[in-house]
Coordinates of C-alpha atoms in Angstrom, one line a residue:
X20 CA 5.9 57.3 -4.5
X21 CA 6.9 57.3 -0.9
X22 CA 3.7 57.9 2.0
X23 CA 3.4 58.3 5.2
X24 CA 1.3 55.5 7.0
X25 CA 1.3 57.1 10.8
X26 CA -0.1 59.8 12.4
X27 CA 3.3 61.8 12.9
X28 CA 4.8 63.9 11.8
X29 CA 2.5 66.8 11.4
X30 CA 1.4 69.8 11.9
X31 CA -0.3 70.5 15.2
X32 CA -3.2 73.0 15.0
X33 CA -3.3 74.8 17.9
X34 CA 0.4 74.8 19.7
X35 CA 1.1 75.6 23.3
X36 CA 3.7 78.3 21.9
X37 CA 5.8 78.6 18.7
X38 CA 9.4 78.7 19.5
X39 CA 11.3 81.6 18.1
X40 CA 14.7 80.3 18.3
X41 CA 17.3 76.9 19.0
X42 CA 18.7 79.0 22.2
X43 CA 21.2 76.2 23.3
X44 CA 22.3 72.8 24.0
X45 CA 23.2 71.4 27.1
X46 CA 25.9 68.9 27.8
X47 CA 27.6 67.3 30.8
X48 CA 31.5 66.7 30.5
X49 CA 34.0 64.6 33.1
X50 CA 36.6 67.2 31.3
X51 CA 35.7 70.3 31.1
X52 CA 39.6 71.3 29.8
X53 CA 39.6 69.2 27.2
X54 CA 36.1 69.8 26.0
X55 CA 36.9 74.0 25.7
X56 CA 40.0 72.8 23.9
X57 CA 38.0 71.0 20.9
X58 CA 35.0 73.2 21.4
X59 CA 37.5 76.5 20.9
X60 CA 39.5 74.9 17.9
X61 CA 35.8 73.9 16.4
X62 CA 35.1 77.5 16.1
X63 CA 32.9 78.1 19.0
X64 CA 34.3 81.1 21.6
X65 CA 34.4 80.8 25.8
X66 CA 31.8 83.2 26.9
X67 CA 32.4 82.0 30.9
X68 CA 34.8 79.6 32.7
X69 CA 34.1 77.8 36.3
X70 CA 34.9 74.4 38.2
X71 CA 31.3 73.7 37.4
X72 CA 30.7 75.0 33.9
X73 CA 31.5 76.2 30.8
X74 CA 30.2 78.3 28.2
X75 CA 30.6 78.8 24.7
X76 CA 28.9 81.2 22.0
X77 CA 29.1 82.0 18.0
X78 CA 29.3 85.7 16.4
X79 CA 25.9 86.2 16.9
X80 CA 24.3 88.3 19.5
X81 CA 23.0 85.0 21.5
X82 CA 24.9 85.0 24.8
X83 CA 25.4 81.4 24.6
X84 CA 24.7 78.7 22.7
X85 CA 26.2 75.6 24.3
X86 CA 26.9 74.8 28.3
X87 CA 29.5 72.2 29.4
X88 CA 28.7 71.1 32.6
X89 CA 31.5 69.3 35.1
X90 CA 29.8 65.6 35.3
X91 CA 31.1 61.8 36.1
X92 CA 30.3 60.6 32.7
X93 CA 30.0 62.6 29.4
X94 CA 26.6 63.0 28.4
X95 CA 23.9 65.3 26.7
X96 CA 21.3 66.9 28.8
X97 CA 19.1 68.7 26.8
X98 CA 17.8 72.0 24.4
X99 CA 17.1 75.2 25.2
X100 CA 14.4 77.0 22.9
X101 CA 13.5 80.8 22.9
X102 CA 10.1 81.8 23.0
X103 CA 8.6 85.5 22.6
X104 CA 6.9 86.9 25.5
X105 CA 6.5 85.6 28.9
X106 CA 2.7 84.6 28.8
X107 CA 4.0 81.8 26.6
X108 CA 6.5 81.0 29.4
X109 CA 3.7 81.0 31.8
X110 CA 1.4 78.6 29.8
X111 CA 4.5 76.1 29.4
X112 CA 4.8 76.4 33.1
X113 CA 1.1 74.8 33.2
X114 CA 2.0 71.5 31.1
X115 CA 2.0 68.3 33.6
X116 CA 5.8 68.3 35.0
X117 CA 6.6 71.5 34.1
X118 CA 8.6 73.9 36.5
X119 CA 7.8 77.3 37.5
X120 CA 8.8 80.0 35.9
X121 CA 12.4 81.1 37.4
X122 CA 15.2 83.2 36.9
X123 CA 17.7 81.6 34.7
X124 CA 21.5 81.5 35.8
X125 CA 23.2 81.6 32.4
X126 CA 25.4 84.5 30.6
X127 CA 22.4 86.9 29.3
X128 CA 19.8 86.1 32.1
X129 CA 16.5 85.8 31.4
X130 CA 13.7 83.5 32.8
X131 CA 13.2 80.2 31.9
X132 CA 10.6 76.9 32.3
X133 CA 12.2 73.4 32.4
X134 CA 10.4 70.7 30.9
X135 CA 11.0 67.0 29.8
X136 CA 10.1 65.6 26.4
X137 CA 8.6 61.6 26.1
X138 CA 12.2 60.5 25.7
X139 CA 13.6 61.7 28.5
X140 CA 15.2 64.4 27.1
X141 CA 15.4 68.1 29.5
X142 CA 13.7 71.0 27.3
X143 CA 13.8 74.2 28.4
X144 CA 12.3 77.4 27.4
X145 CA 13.5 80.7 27.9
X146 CA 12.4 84.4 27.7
X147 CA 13.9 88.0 28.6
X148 CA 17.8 87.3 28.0
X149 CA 20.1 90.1 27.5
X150 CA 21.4 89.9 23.8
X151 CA 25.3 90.2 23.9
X152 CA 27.2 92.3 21.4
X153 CA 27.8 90.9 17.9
X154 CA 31.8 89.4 17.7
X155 CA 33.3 90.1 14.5
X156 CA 33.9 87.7 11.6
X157 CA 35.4 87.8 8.2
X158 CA 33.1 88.9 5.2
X159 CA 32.0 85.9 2.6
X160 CA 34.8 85.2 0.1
X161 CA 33.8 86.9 -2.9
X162 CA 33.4 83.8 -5.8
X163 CA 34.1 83.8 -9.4
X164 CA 32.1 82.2 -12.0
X165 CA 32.3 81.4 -15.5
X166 CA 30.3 84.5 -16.1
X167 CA 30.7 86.6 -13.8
X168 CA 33.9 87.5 -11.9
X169 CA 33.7 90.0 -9.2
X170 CA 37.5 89.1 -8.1
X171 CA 39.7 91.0 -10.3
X172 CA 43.4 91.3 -9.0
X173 CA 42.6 89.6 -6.1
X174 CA 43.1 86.4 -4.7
X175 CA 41.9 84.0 -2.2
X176 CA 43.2 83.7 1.3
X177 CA 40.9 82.9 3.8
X178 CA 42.8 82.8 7.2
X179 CA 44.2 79.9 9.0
X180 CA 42.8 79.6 11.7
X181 CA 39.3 78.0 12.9
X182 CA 36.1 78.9 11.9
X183 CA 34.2 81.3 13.1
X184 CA 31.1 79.8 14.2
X185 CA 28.4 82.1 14.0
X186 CA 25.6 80.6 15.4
X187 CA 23.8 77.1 16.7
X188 CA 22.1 76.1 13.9
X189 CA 20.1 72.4 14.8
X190 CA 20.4 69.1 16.9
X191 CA 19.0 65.8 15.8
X192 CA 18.2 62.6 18.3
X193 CA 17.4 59.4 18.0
X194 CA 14.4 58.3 20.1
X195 CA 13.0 55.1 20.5
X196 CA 9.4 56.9 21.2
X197 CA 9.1 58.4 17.9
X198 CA 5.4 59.2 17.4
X199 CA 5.2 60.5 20.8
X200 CA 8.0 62.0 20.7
X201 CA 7.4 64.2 17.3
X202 CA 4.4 64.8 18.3
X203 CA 5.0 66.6 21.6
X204 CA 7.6 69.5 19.9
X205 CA 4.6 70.0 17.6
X206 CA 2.2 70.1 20.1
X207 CA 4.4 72.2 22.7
X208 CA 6.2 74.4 21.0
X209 CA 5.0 74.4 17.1
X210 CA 7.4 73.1 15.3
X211 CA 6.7 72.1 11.5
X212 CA 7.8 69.0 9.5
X213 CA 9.7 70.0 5.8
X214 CA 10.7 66.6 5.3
X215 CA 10.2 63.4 6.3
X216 CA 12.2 60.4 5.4
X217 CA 10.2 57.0 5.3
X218 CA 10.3 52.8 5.6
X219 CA 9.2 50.8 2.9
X220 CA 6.2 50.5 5.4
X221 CA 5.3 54.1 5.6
X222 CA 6.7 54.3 9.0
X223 CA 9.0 57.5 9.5
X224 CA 12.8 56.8 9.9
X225 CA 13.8 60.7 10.0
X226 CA 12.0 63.7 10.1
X227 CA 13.7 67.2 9.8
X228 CA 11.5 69.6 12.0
X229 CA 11.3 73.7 11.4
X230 CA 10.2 76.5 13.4
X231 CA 7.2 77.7 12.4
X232 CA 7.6 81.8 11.4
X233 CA 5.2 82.6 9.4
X234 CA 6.3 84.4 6.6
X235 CA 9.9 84.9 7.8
X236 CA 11.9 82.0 6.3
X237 CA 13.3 79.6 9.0
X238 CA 15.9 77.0 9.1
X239 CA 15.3 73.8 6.9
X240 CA 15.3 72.2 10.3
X241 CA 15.7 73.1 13.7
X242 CA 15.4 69.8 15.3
X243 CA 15.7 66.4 13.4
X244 CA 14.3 63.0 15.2
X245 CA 15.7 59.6 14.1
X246 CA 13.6 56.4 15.2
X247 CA 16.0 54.7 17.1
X248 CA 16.0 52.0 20.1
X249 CA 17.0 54.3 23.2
X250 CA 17.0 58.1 23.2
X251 CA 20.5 59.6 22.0
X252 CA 22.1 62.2 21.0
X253 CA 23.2 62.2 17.2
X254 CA 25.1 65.4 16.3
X255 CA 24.5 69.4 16.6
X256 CA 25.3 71.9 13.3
X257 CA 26.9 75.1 13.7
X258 CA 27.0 77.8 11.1
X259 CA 30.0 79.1 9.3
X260 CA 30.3 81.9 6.6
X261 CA 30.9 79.9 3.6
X262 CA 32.4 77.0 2.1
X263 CA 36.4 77.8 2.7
X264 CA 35.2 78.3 6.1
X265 CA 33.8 74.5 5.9
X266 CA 36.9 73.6 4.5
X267 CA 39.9 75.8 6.9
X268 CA 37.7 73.9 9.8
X269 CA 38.8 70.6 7.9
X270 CA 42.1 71.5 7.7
X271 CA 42.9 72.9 11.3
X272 CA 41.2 70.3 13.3
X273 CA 42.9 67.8 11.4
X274 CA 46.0 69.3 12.3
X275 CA 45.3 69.5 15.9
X276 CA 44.2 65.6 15.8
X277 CA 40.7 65.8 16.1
X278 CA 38.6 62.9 14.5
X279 CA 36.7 63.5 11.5
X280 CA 33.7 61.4 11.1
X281 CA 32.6 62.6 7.6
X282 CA 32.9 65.2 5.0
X283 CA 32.9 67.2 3.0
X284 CA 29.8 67.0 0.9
X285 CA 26.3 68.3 0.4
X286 CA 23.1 66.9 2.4
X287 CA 20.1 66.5 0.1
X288 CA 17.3 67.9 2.7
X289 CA 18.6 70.7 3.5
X290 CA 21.2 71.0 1.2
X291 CA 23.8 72.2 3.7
X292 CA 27.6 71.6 2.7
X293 CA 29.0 69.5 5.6
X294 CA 31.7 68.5 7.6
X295 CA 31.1 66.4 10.7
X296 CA 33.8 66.4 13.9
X297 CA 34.0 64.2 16.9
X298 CA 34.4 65.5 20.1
X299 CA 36.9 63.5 22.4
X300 CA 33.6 61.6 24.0
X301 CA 32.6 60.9 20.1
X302 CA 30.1 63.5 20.3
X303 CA 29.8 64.9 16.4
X304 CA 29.6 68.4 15.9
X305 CA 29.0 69.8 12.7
X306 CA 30.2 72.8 10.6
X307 CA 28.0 73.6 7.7
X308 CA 27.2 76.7 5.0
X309 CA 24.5 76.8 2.5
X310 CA 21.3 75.8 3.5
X311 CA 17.8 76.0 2.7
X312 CA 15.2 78.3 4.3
X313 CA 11.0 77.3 4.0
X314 CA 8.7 79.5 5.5
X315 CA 5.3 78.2 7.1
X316 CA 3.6 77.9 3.3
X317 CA 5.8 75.3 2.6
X318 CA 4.3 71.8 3.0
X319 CA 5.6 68.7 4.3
X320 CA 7.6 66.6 1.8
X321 CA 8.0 62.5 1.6
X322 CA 10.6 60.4 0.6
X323 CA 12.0 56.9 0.8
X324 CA 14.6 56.8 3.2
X325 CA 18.0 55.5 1.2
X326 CA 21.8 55.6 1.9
X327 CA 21.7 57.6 -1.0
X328 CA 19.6 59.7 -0.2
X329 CA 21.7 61.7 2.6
X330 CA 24.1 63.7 0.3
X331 CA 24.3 65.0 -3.1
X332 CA 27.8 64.5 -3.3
X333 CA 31.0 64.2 -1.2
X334 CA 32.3 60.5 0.2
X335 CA 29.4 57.7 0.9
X336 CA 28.4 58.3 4.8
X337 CA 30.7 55.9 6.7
X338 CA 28.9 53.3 8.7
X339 CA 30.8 54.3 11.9
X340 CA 28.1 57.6 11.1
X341 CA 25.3 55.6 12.4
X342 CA 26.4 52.7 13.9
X343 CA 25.4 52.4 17.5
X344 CA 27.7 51.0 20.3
X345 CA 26.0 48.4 21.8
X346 CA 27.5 48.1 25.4
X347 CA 25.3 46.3 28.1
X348 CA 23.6 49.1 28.9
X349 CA 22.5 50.0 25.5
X350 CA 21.5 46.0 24.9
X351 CA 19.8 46.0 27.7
X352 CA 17.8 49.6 26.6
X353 CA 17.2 47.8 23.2
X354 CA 15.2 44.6 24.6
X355 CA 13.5 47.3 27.3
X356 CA 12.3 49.4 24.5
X357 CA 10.9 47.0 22.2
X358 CA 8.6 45.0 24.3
X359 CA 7.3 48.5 26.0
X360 CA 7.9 51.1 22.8
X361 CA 4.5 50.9 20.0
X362 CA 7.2 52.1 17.4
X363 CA 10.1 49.7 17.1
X364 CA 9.7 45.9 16.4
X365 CA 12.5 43.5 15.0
X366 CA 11.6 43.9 11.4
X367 CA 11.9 47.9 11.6
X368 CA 15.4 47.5 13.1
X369 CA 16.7 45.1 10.9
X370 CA 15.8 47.2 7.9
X371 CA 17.6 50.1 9.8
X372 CA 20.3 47.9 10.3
X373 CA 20.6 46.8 6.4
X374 CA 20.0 50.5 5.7
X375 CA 22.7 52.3 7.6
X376 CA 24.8 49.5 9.5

């Protein structure tokens, strides 16, 4: 039986604040053209168009979800989280490095407290935007089983066309500063382990992090955290209606010569059904239906951490999924972060490597 041999993940007892919501991502493009192109054929719709930025939302009322800044090299900046009421803005603004609280300049408004997580990663929270109007989006397809068949004289058509995205759904990094890492979105803004993913040593590899609601179920995960050797970026999810919606997103951005990275198939925690995109920077993006919900009561569940393990079905996760590009920059990050970082050493990286190289 798989356990857990550190002191993170956990819960933390007496958070800062507890986020309400994943409000956006934040990304810096040297194309911002060619980023709206993919981003637009992935599903996602252009709220806002400059020299300097871009902005993109779902169907939901959020009145953005993702920002593409103009910058010299492609890269991602950070999260955006939604908390309640502005007292919780104000005692973020009180954390060592914080900012003041200050107007946000983003479609929707608002206020907003930057922030910068132990990897180096921006976080900022925001309060008091204006909710936009709903877009519209195709019902669910109506599915016949052996046993019951609601879809009599009717067929099934779904449009060709790209998914509608409907709303940011999580983000997972890879951080070289795990424990520190983990432990500062628990401690700062409440977020709850459902499952964690461990070494043979009881050291975590993975661990899929949910916003604490209360009774109000929430997202499997919200943000997952990879131990890695240099803080990255691994891939966002994006919600579609259902699984033809999964599958037209398949089919259109193949068509337009996007590359797929992998998909389809079903994640075990989680259980979303998947299908991973790169963008032309070899950012992924994913589209994904299905998933579970856990409200607070839920605890934290442990398991070994196997190739295996990451889908019920579907084709085995390529090793391009995973595989890090190890340009001098990154080496040099590598041999920085494991004579300074208390979570990596050779061993654990080599059993990464054997795991998902």
């Amino acid at each position: 039986m798989a356990e857990l041999t550190t002191p993170q993940p956990a819960r933390h007892p007496t958070p800062t604040v507890k986020a309400r919501k994943l409000a956006y991502l934040l990304f810096e493009r040297p194309d911002l053209e060619t980023a709206e192109r993919f981003l637009n054929d992935f599903g996602l719709h252009t709220v806002s168009r400059s020299p300097e930025a871009l902005y993109l939302r779902g169907t939901a009322p959020e009145p953005f979800c993702y920002r593409v800044a103009k910058g010299d090299e492609a890269g991602f900046v950070g999260i955006g989280f939604e908390v309640r009421t502005r007292q919780e803005l104000e005692r973020l603004s009180r954390l060592p490095d914080a900012s003041a609280i200050e107007p946000a300049d983003y479609p929707g408004g608002g206020e907003r407290v930057r922030l910068t997580d132990p990897s180096g990663f921006t976080v900022e929270a925001i309060h008091g935007q204006t909710p936009a109007a709903p877009l519209p989006h195709r019902d669910a397809l109506p599915i016949n089983f052996p046993e019951h068949q609601p879809r009599v004289n009717g067929t099934q058509r779904p449009p060709v066309a790209p998914p509608e995205v409907m709303r940011l759904g999580h983000v997972v990094l890879e951080v070289a500063d795990f424990q520190a890492t983990c432990g500062w979105y628990s401690q700062h803004f409440g977020l709850i382990p459902s499952d964690v993913q461990v070494l043979p040593d009881g050291s975590p590899a993975v661990v899929f992090l949910r916003l604490d609601l209360g009774d109000t179920p929430a997202d499997h995960h919200t943000l997952a955290m990879a131990q890695g050797f240099m803080p990255l970026y691994s891939h966002s999810a994006y919600e579609v209606i259902d699984t033809d919606a999964v599958g037209m997103g398949q089919r259109l951005l193949k068509e337009r010569g996007w590359k797929h990275a992998w998909g389809i198939g079903r994640h075990v925690l989680g259980s979303q059904i998947f299908d991973y995109w790169e963008d032309p920077w070899a950012a992924k993006h994913e589209h994904y239906c299905d998933g579970d919900v856990f409200t607070a009561e839920r605890p934290m569940g442990v398991h070994p951490v196997t190739r295996e393990g990451m889908a019920q079905w579907g084709q085995p996760m390529p090793a391009s999924f995973t595989k890090p590009k190890l340009t001098p920059a990154a080496l040099r990050a590598l041999a920085r972060n494991l004579r300074r970082s208390p979570d990596l050493s050779v061993k654990k990286l080599i059993t990464l490597a054997k795991l998902f190289g």
